[in-house]
Amino acid sequence: MVESLQIQLKKGVLEMCVLALLSKGDNYAYDIASRMAEAVGMGEGTIYPLMRRMQNDGLVSTYLQESGSGPPRKYYKLTKSGAQALKSQISDWQTFETAVRKILGDVT
Amino acid sequence: MVESLQIQLKKGVLEMCVLALLSKGDNYAYDIASRMAEAVGMGEGTIYPLMRRMQNDGLVSTYLQESGSGPPRKYYKLTKSGAQALKSQISDWQTFETAVRKILGDVT
DNA sequence: AATAGTATCTTGCAAGACAAGGTACCGTGT
DNA sequence: ACACGGTACCTTGTCTTGCAAGATACTATT
């Protein structure tokens, strides 16, 4: 285990989940937030800064599309770099998960 | 999933791991930090504030013991409240882990 | 005496999750 | 016409917290 917890937890899990969702198809922030809210309780206020960060990091690109219900949606699309990051983060996550399971050990 | 990510990640994993270690026997911060550093890359500067927090929350109690090598060690011992918290946090962790696995889905 | 290891703790910083609020567009009901 | 609720975007301020770096102090070895 080389990386610090920061990478595993702080920069990590949310971004990884969003990348995973996008890997199944382009999507817009509001919908991503809804899914994540249901799954892991993430608030809507969290997603927009996160998406901007990911765009700055070159993990996603965006395009606008009219929706007919409300303002136009800003769709996010995984870049090659994003797909690569996803793979790497999944690997990190699994390593971390294994380490935690080992610490919990027979307490579980 | 009711609780926010805050509980799952921020307040969560490190504290849970420390509680799990203590559930296998009293220990002192320096040794806990060493084990955690090896397992999940946690820095030493993280453990002392964390232990204080946990003591304030009534999850652990402390006692001093001479060591013969260096300053006396401050041992931490799980309280009943701490043991309860551990159980609850493990349950939360497993819920979270499952949710993440579901999001990752067949990407993995 | 000097170094290295053990063990305690503090300080300052940066990242980020979230609540709360703001804007704006659309359709439905009154 | 108007209010409302839903969709969808985004910003601001606060609070937590993980971490690097350093301070302290005791013991044993060189």
PDB file of C-alpha atoms (C1' of nucleotides) in Angstrom:
ATOM      1  CA  MET A   1       0.000   0.000   0.000  1.00  0.00           C
ATOM      2  CA  VAL A   2       1.757   3.065  -1.260  1.00  0.00           C
ATOM      3  CA  GLU A   3      -0.871   5.751  -1.519  1.00  0.00           C
ATOM      4  CA  SER A   4      -2.189   7.702   1.397  1.00  0.00           C
ATOM      5  CA  LEU A   5      -5.689   7.464   2.704  1.00  0.00           C
ATOM      6  CA  GLN A   6      -6.396  10.766   1.071  1.00  0.00           C
ATOM      7  CA  ILE A   7      -6.353   9.137  -2.303  1.00  0.00           C
ATOM      8  CA  GLN A   8      -8.368   6.183  -1.158  1.00  0.00           C
ATOM      9  CA  LEU A   9     -11.114   8.035   0.608  1.00  0.00           C
ATOM     10  CA  LYS A  10     -11.181  11.706  -0.026  1.00  0.00           C
ATOM     11  CA  LYS A  11     -10.333  12.046  -3.662  1.00  0.00           C
ATOM     12  CA  GLY A  12     -11.463   8.551  -4.235  1.00  0.00           C
ATOM     13  CA  VAL A  13     -14.727   6.835  -3.765  1.00  0.00           C
ATOM     14  CA  LEU A  14     -17.184   9.426  -5.030  1.00  0.00           C
ATOM     15  CA  GLU A  15     -15.127  10.117  -8.098  1.00  0.00           C
ATOM     16  CA  MET A  16     -14.758   6.420  -8.768  1.00  0.00           C
ATOM     17  CA  CYS A  17     -18.506   5.857  -8.520  1.00  0.00           C
ATOM     18  CA  VAL A  18     -19.257   8.740 -10.861  1.00  0.00           C
ATOM     19  CA  LEU A  19     -16.709   7.443 -13.348  1.00  0.00           C
ATOM     20  CA  ALA A  20     -18.298   4.016 -13.115  1.00  0.00           C
ATOM     21  CA  LEU A  21     -21.743   5.443 -13.803  1.00  0.00           C
ATOM     22  CA  LEU A  22     -20.432   7.376 -16.803  1.00  0.00           C
ATOM     23  CA  SER A  23     -18.737   4.264 -18.132  1.00  0.00           C
ATOM     24  CA  LYS A  24     -22.237   2.875 -18.693  1.00  0.00           C
ATOM     25  CA  GLY A  25     -23.310   5.903 -20.692  1.00  0.00           C
ATOM     26  CA  ASP A  26     -23.195   9.685 -20.801  1.00  0.00           C
ATOM     27  CA  ASN A  27     -25.186  11.391 -18.117  1.00  0.00           C
ATOM     28  CA  TYR A  28     -25.872  14.779 -16.523  1.00  0.00           C
ATOM     29  CA  ALA A  29     -25.082  15.950 -13.031  1.00  0.00           C
ATOM     30  CA  TYR A  30     -28.611  16.103 -11.692  1.00  0.00           C
ATOM     31  CA  ASP A  31     -29.316  12.506 -12.583  1.00  0.00           C
ATOM     32  CA  ILE A  32     -25.955  11.315 -11.310  1.00  0.00           C
ATOM     33  CA  ALA A  33     -26.614  13.104  -8.045  1.00  0.00           C
ATOM     34  CA  SER A  34     -30.018  11.454  -7.745  1.00  0.00           C
ATOM     35  CA  ARG A  35     -28.589   7.996  -8.233  1.00  0.00           C
ATOM     36  CA  MET A  36     -25.719   8.616  -5.857  1.00  0.00           C
ATOM     37  CA  ALA A  37     -28.061  10.109  -3.290  1.00  0.00           C
ATOM     38  CA  GLU A  38     -30.080   6.931  -3.323  1.00  0.00           C
ATOM     39  CA  ALA A  39     -27.062   4.657  -3.262  1.00  0.00           C
ATOM     40  CA  VAL A  40     -24.702   6.292  -0.786  1.00  0.00           C
ATOM     41  CA  GLY A  41     -26.500   9.391   0.481  1.00  0.00           C
ATOM     42  CA  MET A  42     -24.472  11.947  -1.418  1.00  0.00           C
ATOM     43  CA  GLY A  43     -25.971  15.451  -1.482  1.00  0.00           C
ATOM     44  CA  GLU A  44     -26.650  17.440  -4.642  1.00  0.00           C
ATOM     45  CA  GLY A  45     -24.311  20.212  -3.509  1.00  0.00           C
ATOM     46  CA  THR A  46     -21.446  17.760  -3.747  1.00  0.00           C
ATOM     47  CA  ILE A  47     -21.765  16.767  -7.364  1.00  0.00           C
ATOM     48  CA  TYR A  48     -21.191  20.083  -9.151  1.00  0.00           C
ATOM     49  CA  PRO A  49     -17.791  20.909  -7.658  1.00  0.00           C
ATOM     50  CA  LEU A  50     -16.825  17.279  -8.207  1.00  0.00           C
ATOM     51  CA  MET A  51     -17.802  17.340 -11.875  1.00  0.00           C
ATOM     52  CA  ARG A  52     -15.887  20.556 -12.416  1.00  0.00           C
ATOM     53  CA  ARG A  53     -12.819  19.061 -10.776  1.00  0.00           C
ATOM     54  CA  MET A  54     -13.057  15.983 -12.945  1.00  0.00           C
ATOM     55  CA  GLN A  55     -13.395  18.112 -16.037  1.00  0.00           C
ATOM     56  CA  ASN A  56     -10.345  20.146 -15.012  1.00  0.00           C
ATOM     57  CA  ASP A  57      -8.476  16.889 -14.564  1.00  0.00           C
ATOM     58  CA  GLY A  58      -9.478  15.861 -18.055  1.00  0.00           C
ATOM     59  CA  LEU A  59     -11.444  12.820 -16.926  1.00  0.00           C
ATOM     60  CA  VAL A  60     -14.707  13.940 -18.530  1.00  0.00           C
ATOM     61  CA  SER A  61     -15.836  16.186 -21.361  1.00  0.00           C
ATOM     62  CA  THR A  62     -19.206  17.910 -21.695  1.00  0.00           C
ATOM     63  CA  TYR A  63     -21.843  18.784 -24.229  1.00  0.00           C
ATOM     64  CA  LEU A  64     -25.219  20.473 -23.924  1.00  0.00           C
ATOM     65  CA  GLN A  65     -28.525  18.926 -24.931  1.00  0.00           C
ATOM     66  CA  GLU A  66     -32.071  20.261 -24.734  1.00  0.00           C
ATOM     67  CA  SER A  67     -34.381  18.309 -22.506  1.00  0.00           C
ATOM     68  CA  GLY A  68     -37.883  19.743 -22.970  1.00  0.00           C
ATOM     69  CA  SER A  69     -38.322  19.763 -19.201  1.00  0.00           C
ATOM     70  CA  GLY A  70     -36.290  22.499 -17.555  1.00  0.00           C
ATOM     71  CA  PRO A  71     -33.008  24.000 -18.631  1.00  0.00           C
ATOM     72  CA  PRO A  72     -30.730  22.196 -21.097  1.00  0.00           C
ATOM     73  CA  ARG A  73     -28.757  19.343 -19.627  1.00  0.00           C
ATOM     74  CA  LYS A  74     -25.010  19.346 -19.513  1.00  0.00           C
ATOM     75  CA  TYR A  75     -24.014  15.823 -20.355  1.00  0.00           C
ATOM     76  CA  TYR A  76     -20.719  14.403 -19.165  1.00  0.00           C
ATOM     77  CA  LYS A  77     -18.808  11.883 -21.198  1.00  0.00           C
ATOM     78  CA  LEU A  78     -15.903   9.755 -20.071  1.00  0.00           C
ATOM     79  CA  THR A  79     -12.601  10.558 -21.763  1.00  0.00           C
ATOM     80  CA  LYS A  80      -9.885   7.995 -22.402  1.00  0.00           C
ATOM     81  CA  SER A  81      -8.018   9.413 -19.460  1.00  0.00           C
ATOM     82  CA  GLY A  82     -11.166   9.036 -17.388  1.00  0.00           C
ATOM     83  CA  ALA A  83     -11.575   5.399 -18.328  1.00  0.00           C
ATOM     84  CA  GLN A  84      -7.983   4.780 -17.367  1.00  0.00           C
ATOM     85  CA  ALA A  85      -8.483   6.563 -14.048  1.00  0.00           C
ATOM     86  CA  LEU A  86     -11.527   4.426 -13.387  1.00  0.00           C
ATOM     87  CA  LYS A  87      -9.570   1.229 -13.858  1.00  0.00           C
ATOM     88  CA  SER A  88      -6.809   2.423 -11.590  1.00  0.00           C
ATOM     89  CA  GLN A  89      -9.199   3.606  -8.918  1.00  0.00           C
ATOM     90  CA  ILE A  90     -11.109   0.355  -8.906  1.00  0.00           C
ATOM     91  CA  SER A  91      -7.858  -1.462  -8.323  1.00  0.00           C
ATOM     92  CA  ASP A  92      -6.977   0.917  -5.470  1.00  0.00           C
ATOM     93  CA  TRP A  93     -10.414   0.497  -3.994  1.00  0.00           C
ATOM     94  CA  GLN A  94     -10.171  -3.263  -4.001  1.00  0.00           C
ATOM     95  CA  THR A  95      -6.790  -3.119  -2.324  1.00  0.00           C
ATOM     96  CA  PHE A  96      -8.206  -0.839   0.319  1.00  0.00           C
ATOM     97  CA  GLU A  97     -11.285  -2.957   0.799  1.00  0.00           C
ATOM     98  CA  THR A  98      -9.120  -6.021   1.304  1.00  0.00           C
ATOM     99  CA  ALA A  99      -6.940  -4.218   3.842  1.00  0.00           C
ATOM    100  CA  VAL A 100      -9.976  -3.151   5.827  1.00  0.00           C
ATOM    101  CA  ARG A 101     -11.427  -6.646   5.745  1.00  0.00           C
ATOM    102  CA  LYS A 102      -8.130  -7.943   7.051  1.00  0.00           C
ATOM    103  CA  ILE A 103      -8.129  -5.460   9.917  1.00  0.00           C
ATOM    104  CA  LEU A 104     -11.690  -6.271  10.801  1.00  0.00           C
ATOM    105  CA  GLY A 105     -10.730  -9.916  10.625  1.00  0.00           C
ATOM    106  CA  ASP A 106     -12.729 -12.218  12.831  1.00  0.00           C
ATOM    107  CA  VAL A 107     -14.419  -9.281  14.568  1.00  0.00           C
ATOM    108  CA  THR A 108     -16.868  -9.213  11.721  1.00  0.00           C
TER     109      THR A 108
ATOM    110  CA  MET B   1     -29.195   4.160   2.981  1.00  0.00           C
ATOM    111  CA  VAL B   2     -30.048   6.924   5.374  1.00  0.00           C
ATOM    112  CA  GLU B   3     -26.750   8.283   6.597  1.00  0.00           C
ATOM    113  CA  SER B   4     -24.653  10.702   4.655  1.00  0.00           C
ATOM    114  CA  LEU B   5     -21.274   9.950   3.206  1.00  0.00           C
ATOM    115  CA  GLN B   6     -19.765  11.924   6.013  1.00  0.00           C
ATOM    116  CA  ILE B   7     -20.562   9.147   8.411  1.00  0.00           C
ATOM    117  CA  GLN B   8     -19.435   6.443   6.056  1.00  0.00           C
ATOM    118  CA  LEU B   9     -16.130   7.916   5.026  1.00  0.00           C
ATOM    119  CA  LYS B  10     -15.048  10.847   7.076  1.00  0.00           C
ATOM    120  CA  LYS B  11     -15.968   9.927  10.589  1.00  0.00           C
ATOM    121  CA  GLY B  12     -15.923   6.332   9.631  1.00  0.00           C
ATOM    122  CA  VAL B  13     -13.333   4.011   8.337  1.00  0.00           C
ATOM    123  CA  LEU B  14     -10.273   4.988  10.334  1.00  0.00           C
ATOM    124  CA  GLU B  15     -12.210   5.041  13.558  1.00  0.00           C
ATOM    125  CA  MET B  16     -13.749   1.689  12.774  1.00  0.00           C
ATOM    126  CA  CYS B  17     -10.361   0.136  12.086  1.00  0.00           C
ATOM    127  CA  VAL B  18      -8.904   1.475  15.314  1.00  0.00           C
ATOM    128  CA  LEU B  19     -11.888   0.186  17.255  1.00  0.00           C
ATOM    129  CA  ALA B  20     -11.442  -3.189  15.605  1.00  0.00           C
ATOM    130  CA  LEU B  21      -7.781  -3.310  16.585  1.00  0.00           C
ATOM    131  CA  LEU B  22      -8.618  -2.387  20.166  1.00  0.00           C
ATOM    132  CA  SER B  23     -11.287  -5.060  20.281  1.00  0.00           C
ATOM    133  CA  LYS B  24      -8.471  -7.582  20.045  1.00  0.00           C
ATOM    134  CA  GLY B  25      -6.631  -6.073  22.990  1.00  0.00           C
ATOM    135  CA  ASP B  26      -5.577  -2.813  24.583  1.00  0.00           C
ATOM    136  CA  ASN B  27      -2.957  -0.897  22.653  1.00  0.00           C
ATOM    137  CA  TYR B  28      -1.151   2.424  22.461  1.00  0.00           C
ATOM    138  CA  ALA B  29      -1.284   5.033  19.738  1.00  0.00           C
ATOM    139  CA  TYR B  30       2.185   4.581  18.349  1.00  0.00           C
ATOM    140  CA  ASP B  31       1.664   0.894  17.722  1.00  0.00           C
ATOM    141  CA  ILE B  32      -1.808   1.409  16.322  1.00  0.00           C
ATOM    142  CA  ALA B  33      -0.406   4.028  13.975  1.00  0.00           C
ATOM    143  CA  SER B  34       2.326   1.660  12.823  1.00  0.00           C
ATOM    144  CA  ARG B  35      -0.165  -1.090  12.021  1.00  0.00           C
ATOM    145  CA  MET B  36      -2.527   1.269  10.278  1.00  0.00           C
ATOM    146  CA  ALA B  37       0.326   2.846   8.338  1.00  0.00           C
ATOM    147  CA  GLU B  38       1.263  -0.557   6.998  1.00  0.00           C
ATOM    148  CA  ALA B  39      -2.298  -1.570   6.244  1.00  0.00           C
ATOM    149  CA  VAL B  40      -3.880   1.533   4.759  1.00  0.00           C
ATOM    150  CA  GLY B  41      -1.116   4.150   4.666  1.00  0.00           C
ATOM    151  CA  MET B  42      -2.368   6.285   7.527  1.00  0.00           C
ATOM    152  CA  GLY B  43       0.140   8.841   8.808  1.00  0.00           C
ATOM    153  CA  GLU B  44       1.232   9.099  12.429  1.00  0.00           C
ATOM    154  CA  GLY B  45      -0.011  12.671  12.702  1.00  0.00           C
ATOM    155  CA  THR B  46      -3.523  11.371  12.180  1.00  0.00           C
ATOM    156  CA  ILE B  47      -3.775   9.010  15.083  1.00  0.00           C
ATOM    157  CA  TYR B  48      -3.410  11.324  18.076  1.00  0.00           C
ATOM    158  CA  PRO B  49      -6.246  13.699  17.214  1.00  0.00           C
ATOM    159  CA  LEU B  50      -8.347  10.662  16.351  1.00  0.00           C
ATOM    160  CA  MET B  51      -7.670   8.978  19.694  1.00  0.00           C
ATOM    161  CA  ARG B  52      -8.531  12.167  21.541  1.00  0.00           C
ATOM    162  CA  ARG B  53     -11.767  12.465  19.618  1.00  0.00           C
ATOM    163  CA  MET B  54     -12.666   8.897  20.420  1.00  0.00           C
ATOM    164  CA  GLN B  55     -11.897   9.441  24.069  1.00  0.00           C
ATOM    165  CA  ASN B  56     -14.072  12.546  24.104  1.00  0.00           C
ATOM    166  CA  ASP B  57     -16.828  10.491  22.528  1.00  0.00           C
ATOM    167  CA  GLY B  58     -16.452   7.912  25.282  1.00  0.00           C
ATOM    168  CA  LEU B  59     -15.462   5.104  22.944  1.00  0.00           C
ATOM    169  CA  VAL B  60     -12.129   4.419  24.661  1.00  0.00           C
ATOM    170  CA  SER B  61     -10.557   4.918  28.062  1.00  0.00           C
ATOM    171  CA  THR B  62      -6.869   5.231  28.840  1.00  0.00           C
ATOM    172  CA  TYR B  63      -4.247   4.185  31.355  1.00  0.00           C
ATOM    173  CA  LEU B  64      -0.515   4.729  31.526  1.00  0.00           C
ATOM    174  CA  GLN B  65       2.067   1.976  31.650  1.00  0.00           C
ATOM    175  CA  GLU B  66       5.863   2.083  31.784  1.00  0.00           C
ATOM    176  CA  SER B  67       7.577   0.515  28.846  1.00  0.00           C
ATOM    177  CA  GLY B  68      11.322   0.454  29.659  1.00  0.00           C
ATOM    178  CA  SER B  69      12.025   1.746  26.173  1.00  0.00           C
ATOM    179  CA  GLY B  70      11.099   5.369  25.783  1.00  0.00           C
ATOM    180  CA  PRO B  71       8.380   7.346  27.536  1.00  0.00           C
ATOM    181  CA  PRO B  72       5.458   5.599  29.244  1.00  0.00           C
ATOM    182  CA  ARG B  73       2.796   4.322  26.931  1.00  0.00           C
ATOM    183  CA  LYS B  74      -0.753   5.503  27.052  1.00  0.00           C
ATOM    184  CA  TYR B  75      -2.849   2.431  26.509  1.00  0.00           C
ATOM    185  CA  TYR B  76      -6.311   2.688  25.065  1.00  0.00           C
ATOM    186  CA  LYS B  77      -9.062   0.319  26.049  1.00  0.00           C
ATOM    187  CA  LEU B  78     -12.408  -0.168  24.356  1.00  0.00           C
ATOM    188  CA  THR B  79     -15.407   0.898  26.432  1.00  0.00           C
ATOM    189  CA  LYS B  80     -18.828  -0.715  26.193  1.00  0.00           C
ATOM    190  CA  SER B  81     -19.938   2.246  24.163  1.00  0.00           C
ATOM    191  CA  GLY B  82     -16.926   1.732  21.935  1.00  0.00           C
ATOM    192  CA  ALA B  83     -17.745  -1.914  21.357  1.00  0.00           C
ATOM    193  CA  GLN B  84     -21.275  -0.953  20.446  1.00  0.00           C
ATOM    194  CA  ALA B  85     -20.016   1.734  18.076  1.00  0.00           C
ATOM    195  CA  LEU B  86     -17.742  -0.827  16.434  1.00  0.00           C
ATOM    196  CA  LYS B  87     -20.640  -3.159  15.744  1.00  0.00           C
ATOM    197  CA  SER B  88     -22.733  -0.379  14.316  1.00  0.00           C
ATOM    198  CA  GLN B  89     -19.906   0.944  12.174  1.00  0.00           C
ATOM    199  CA  ILE B  90     -19.121  -2.460  10.764  1.00  0.00           C
ATOM    200  CA  SER B  91     -22.718  -2.783   9.733  1.00  0.00           C
ATOM    201  CA  ASP B  92     -22.624   0.667   8.115  1.00  0.00           C
ATOM    202  CA  TRP B  93     -19.393  -0.187   6.368  1.00  0.00           C
ATOM    203  CA  GLN B  94     -20.814  -3.369   4.899  1.00  0.00           C
ATOM    204  CA  THR B  95     -23.862  -1.513   3.652  1.00  0.00           C
ATOM    205  CA  PHE B  96     -21.628   1.052   2.036  1.00  0.00           C
ATOM    206  CA  GLU B  97     -19.339  -1.564   0.549  1.00  0.00           C
ATOM    207  CA  THR B  98     -22.322  -3.313  -0.956  1.00  0.00           C
ATOM    208  CA  ALA B  99     -23.645  -0.071  -2.422  1.00  0.00           C
ATOM    209  CA  VAL B 100     -20.298   0.667  -4.030  1.00  0.00           C
ATOM    210  CA  ARG B 101     -20.046  -2.831  -5.427  1.00  0.00           C
ATOM    211  CA  LYS B 102     -23.500  -2.407  -6.909  1.00  0.00           C
ATOM    212  CA  ILE B 103     -22.519   0.870  -8.556  1.00  0.00           C
ATOM    213  CA  LEU B 104     -19.326  -0.603  -9.929  1.00  0.00           C
ATOM    214  CA  GLY B 105     -21.408  -3.509 -11.120  1.00  0.00           C
ATOM    215  CA  ASP B 106     -20.103  -5.256 -14.190  1.00  0.00           C
ATOM    216  CA  VAL B 107     -17.471  -2.575 -14.729  1.00  0.00           C
ATOM    217  CA  THR B 108     -15.328  -4.416 -12.237  1.00  0.00           C
TER     218      THR B 108
ATOM    219  C1'  DA C   1      28.517  13.196  23.378  1.00  0.00           C
ATOM    220  C1'  DA C   2      25.933  11.913  19.485  1.00  0.00           C
ATOM    221  C1'  DT C   3      22.729   9.194  17.225  1.00  0.00           C
ATOM    222  C1'  DA C   4      18.740   6.317  16.564  1.00  0.00           C
ATOM    223  C1'  DG C   5      14.616   4.344  18.149  1.00  0.00           C
ATOM    224  C1'  DT C   6      10.427   4.680  20.917  1.00  0.00           C
ATOM    225  C1'  DA C   7       6.567   7.382  22.122  1.00  0.00           C
ATOM    226  C1'  DT C   8       4.070  11.338  23.134  1.00  0.00           C
ATOM    227  C1'  DC C   9       1.681  15.548  21.105  1.00  0.00           C
ATOM    228  C1'  DT C  10       0.781  20.294  18.425  1.00  0.00           C
ATOM    229  C1'  DT C  11       0.379  23.414  14.584  1.00  0.00           C
ATOM    230  C1'  DG C  12      -0.937  24.921  10.066  1.00  0.00           C
ATOM    231  C1'  DC C  13      -2.615  23.722   5.734  1.00  0.00           C
ATOM    232  C1'  DA C  14      -5.510  22.046   2.065  1.00  0.00           C
ATOM    233  C1'  DA C  15      -9.209  19.316   0.436  1.00  0.00           C
ATOM    234  C1'  DG C  16     -13.758  18.393   0.183  1.00  0.00           C
ATOM    235  C1'  DA C  17     -18.656  17.092   1.665  1.00  0.00           C
ATOM    236  C1'  DC C  18     -22.729  19.362   2.608  1.00  0.00           C
ATOM    237  C1'  DA C  19     -26.574  22.477   3.788  1.00  0.00           C
ATOM    238  C1'  DA C  20     -28.627  26.261   2.163  1.00  0.00           C
ATOM    239  C1'  DG C  21     -29.574  29.344  -1.033  1.00  0.00           C
ATOM    240  C1'  DG C  22     -30.100  31.346  -5.827  1.00  0.00           C
ATOM    241  C1'  DT C  23     -31.442  31.188 -10.886  1.00  0.00           C
ATOM    242  C1'  DA C  24     -34.281  29.659 -14.562  1.00  0.00           C
ATOM    243  C1'  DC C  25     -37.296  26.835 -17.377  1.00  0.00           C
ATOM    244  C1'  DC C  26     -41.496  23.967 -17.979  1.00  0.00           C
ATOM    245  C1'  DG C  27     -46.205  21.968 -17.225  1.00  0.00           C
ATOM    246  C1'  DT C  28     -50.346  21.582 -14.331  1.00  0.00           C
ATOM    247  C1'  DG C  29     -53.893  23.164 -11.453  1.00  0.00           C
ATOM    248  C1'  DT C  30     -56.657  26.957  -9.591  1.00  0.00           C
TER     249       DT C  30
ATOM    250  C1'  DA D   1     -52.979  35.033 -15.091  1.00  0.00           C
ATOM    251  C1'  DC D   2     -50.683  33.124 -11.342  1.00  0.00           C
ATOM    252  C1'  DA D   3     -48.785  30.008  -8.140  1.00  0.00           C
ATOM    253  C1'  DC D   4     -46.717  25.776  -7.488  1.00  0.00           C
ATOM    254  C1'  DG D   5     -43.811  21.777  -7.923  1.00  0.00           C
ATOM    255  C1'  DG D   6     -40.456  19.451 -10.605  1.00  0.00           C
ATOM    256  C1'  DT D   7     -36.246  19.661 -13.348  1.00  0.00           C
ATOM    257  C1'  DA D   8     -31.694  21.338 -13.784  1.00  0.00           C
ATOM    258  C1'  DC D   9     -28.035  24.347 -13.247  1.00  0.00           C
ATOM    259  C1'  DC D  10     -24.615  26.539  -9.870  1.00  0.00           C
ATOM    260  C1'  DT D  11     -22.346  29.242  -5.639  1.00  0.00           C
ATOM    261  C1'  DT D  12     -21.201  30.327  -0.961  1.00  0.00           C
ATOM    262  C1'  DG D  13     -19.824  29.430   3.785  1.00  0.00           C
ATOM    263  C1'  DT D  14     -18.922  26.200   7.308  1.00  0.00           C
ATOM    264  C1'  DC D  15     -16.998  22.321   9.370  1.00  0.00           C
ATOM    265  C1'  DT D  16     -14.370  18.266   9.523  1.00  0.00           C
ATOM    266  C1'  DT D  17     -10.261  15.906   9.057  1.00  0.00           C
ATOM    267  C1'  DG D  18      -6.052  13.745   7.133  1.00  0.00           C
ATOM    268  C1'  DC D  19      -1.396  14.872   6.896  1.00  0.00           C
ATOM    269  C1'  DA D  20       3.338  16.796   6.837  1.00  0.00           C
ATOM    270  C1'  DA D  21       6.365  18.814   9.781  1.00  0.00           C
ATOM    271  C1'  DG D  22       8.084  19.746  13.894  1.00  0.00           C
ATOM    272  C1'  DA D  23       8.602  19.783  19.183  1.00  0.00           C
ATOM    273  C1'  DT D  24       9.437  17.138  23.353  1.00  0.00           C
ATOM    274  C1'  DA D  25      11.497  13.519  26.117  1.00  0.00           C
ATOM    275  C1'  DC D  26      13.220   9.084  27.542  1.00  0.00           C
ATOM    276  C1'  DT D  27      16.438   4.937  26.671  1.00  0.00           C
ATOM    277  C1'  DA D  28      20.091   2.367  24.636  1.00  0.00           C
ATOM    278  C1'  DT D  29      23.808   2.007  21.517  1.00  0.00           C
ATOM    279  C1'  DT D  30      27.944   3.733  19.328  1.00  0.00           C
TER     280       DT D  30
END
